Amino acid sequence: MFSLPQLEAFVAVAEELHFGAAAERLNMTQPPLSRQIQMLEKKLGAQLFGRTSRKVELTAAGATLLPRARQILDMCIKTDLDVRRVSSGQAGTITVGYTAIAGHSALPLMLRRAAENMPRVSFVLRELVSTDQMDGLVKGNVDIGLLRPIVARPGVVSRPLMQDRLVVALPEGSSLLGTMAPRNGEPLPLGFLDRLPLLMYSTKEARYFHDLVLRLFASAGAHANITQYASQVPALLAFVQAGLGVTLVPASAMAFAPAGVEFHEIDGRNGVQELNRVELELAWNEETANPAVLRLLELIKPPAGDGIESPGGA
Amino acid sequence: MFSLPQLEAFVAVAEELHFGAAAERLNMTQPPLSRQIQMLEKKLGAQLFGRTSRKVELTAAGATLLPRARQILDMCIKTDLDVRRVSSGQAGTITVGYTAIAGHSALPLMLRRAAENMPRVSFVLRELVSTDQMDGLVKGNVDIGLLRPIVARPGVVSRPLMQDRLVVALPEGSSLLGTMAPRNGEPLPLGFLDRLPLLMYSTKEARYFHDLVLRLFASAGAHANITQYASQVPALLAFVQAGLGVTLVPASAMAFAPAGVEFHEIDGRNGVQELNRVELELAWNEETANPAVLRLLELIKPPAGDGIESPGGA
DNA sequence: ACTCGACAATTCAGTAAGGGTATGGATGTT
DNA sequence: AACATCCATACCCTTACTGAATTGTCGAGT
């Protein structure tokens, strides 16, 4: 098979139709160039140039080779560039796992950031509950996870990305709270939820929320009267909308709540404030060899107040 | 820039994911293969494989390179093949110049022959009068000419391809010949055309026919009463069809004559037979470097009675 | 915990490939 | 007829690739 330098030599001669000029263009002297062309012709078993001491011209075989040689060389250059880009993280593919809520808060922020700084990187998006994301991170199906702080599997590391708080969600105009409850807009002590029908996070897929809600109830001395389980916030909100009970959801879920649901901030007194923190973490496999992932992690690293922060106020 | 052997080495390792096995496939030993891959990685500035002593796996950069490397190598192989084919005349392009009449006789025969024996050769067809073909042969615009024996330009050689004869064409049912003329099907002595309105070949574009017709008339002692000139047979036949006079055309033109024209063989006695020969020649530039042309010339060379011969009976 | 086995990396010596300088030979030019 | 131009050839030298032998390292099996 011919070599790439030979193709370059051929293209130069074919364009200049002059061995001396072509040699100069290739930064070499004329004799080795002549030899390279001869070698190429020998390897191809084809005369590429008709040459006398007076003029050089392409043969039919040479004319056939010229566009193909250009194409091959072009492709080599492009390949070189692409590989460098992927290797340096300027291009590539990142698979992001994210929870339903993160899909409306952290994910768009991250994608916007990435689009600005890593335009050649494409993303594969997978909505997954935190535990499935963790599995994916171990197996390599997922490069970056936007998930709740659950117990990490070996090799997976994480860091806090956003903080949020839970708010009370209940059917609009409901009388569940009783007449003693504060009006709309006033923070609501959790005691008012004592023994009310509670729509709860499942222990398996949403253990983090499950445990958090139980802790909050316990700290307020309220009894959790669980009447339904669901693993995803939108499902819980649908139950609320249907009037089946109350629940606690992250404040960022208010942005995509269905009509017929109203929200109350939770009264933070008596230590509730300190407990009411929902963490969203950024997780990745520490052995990842995907340069685009490493670059993204660097990019998302909070550079003193310029990072992604807690959204949505009361 | 990387080299093609390096790409081959890379593809082998990427497919085997085992340096030893890949080396065997490449008919070399493992150490140089390892170094080739290292060199490739260095040149690309990218880690292509994640390798421990236990397993070898592609990195993101390697996964990017693999399909492109395959594509480049494929293209090189195809290019090699194509150039060889063009060089050996198995593929390529031949521009054929041909006269209007040859387009209905010699050209189809030649094309059929070529299609069977040189299926990868494509043809560019240009209908041209003989003199224009001659110009094209000199300039290189035309590779092969099917033309009348006219004075050859330097560098252009030719050989006889087909022989034909002239026949008389006259308006159907015409009384121009008079009552003494033989009935349809009988050869017609040229004396019957004496002083009849004669539709003639132009001296410039169709000098060969022009001169031939005059010689035939002279040998028969008939006077040529030229009333119209045209350079192409179809135009002359159109005049005949319109009843404007008589003319002489190659017998092979009978195949595409319009309705309203009848033909008579020319009586060959008194030396007319020997004069009434229309030659069609195959011409080419003897310095042609187009291998497909050379191969075609070899193919068309009359191999003892198997060549293209005189068509059309009486 | 230790040894063994598998496998990629390293070292070293021999050889082939590629570039440079000097020169030859053919072809138009003045 | 001497000259200029330009591609081909000859020869030398440096670089780079290959193979054989060896080392280093990681995981599996006992």
XYZ file of C-alpha atoms in Angstrom, chain B residues 101 127 162 176 271:
5
model
C -24.158 7.671 -40.030
C -21.519 13.426 -32.868
C -16.080 -0.603 -42.183
C -37.598 11.861 -62.494
C -15.651 0.362 -63.285
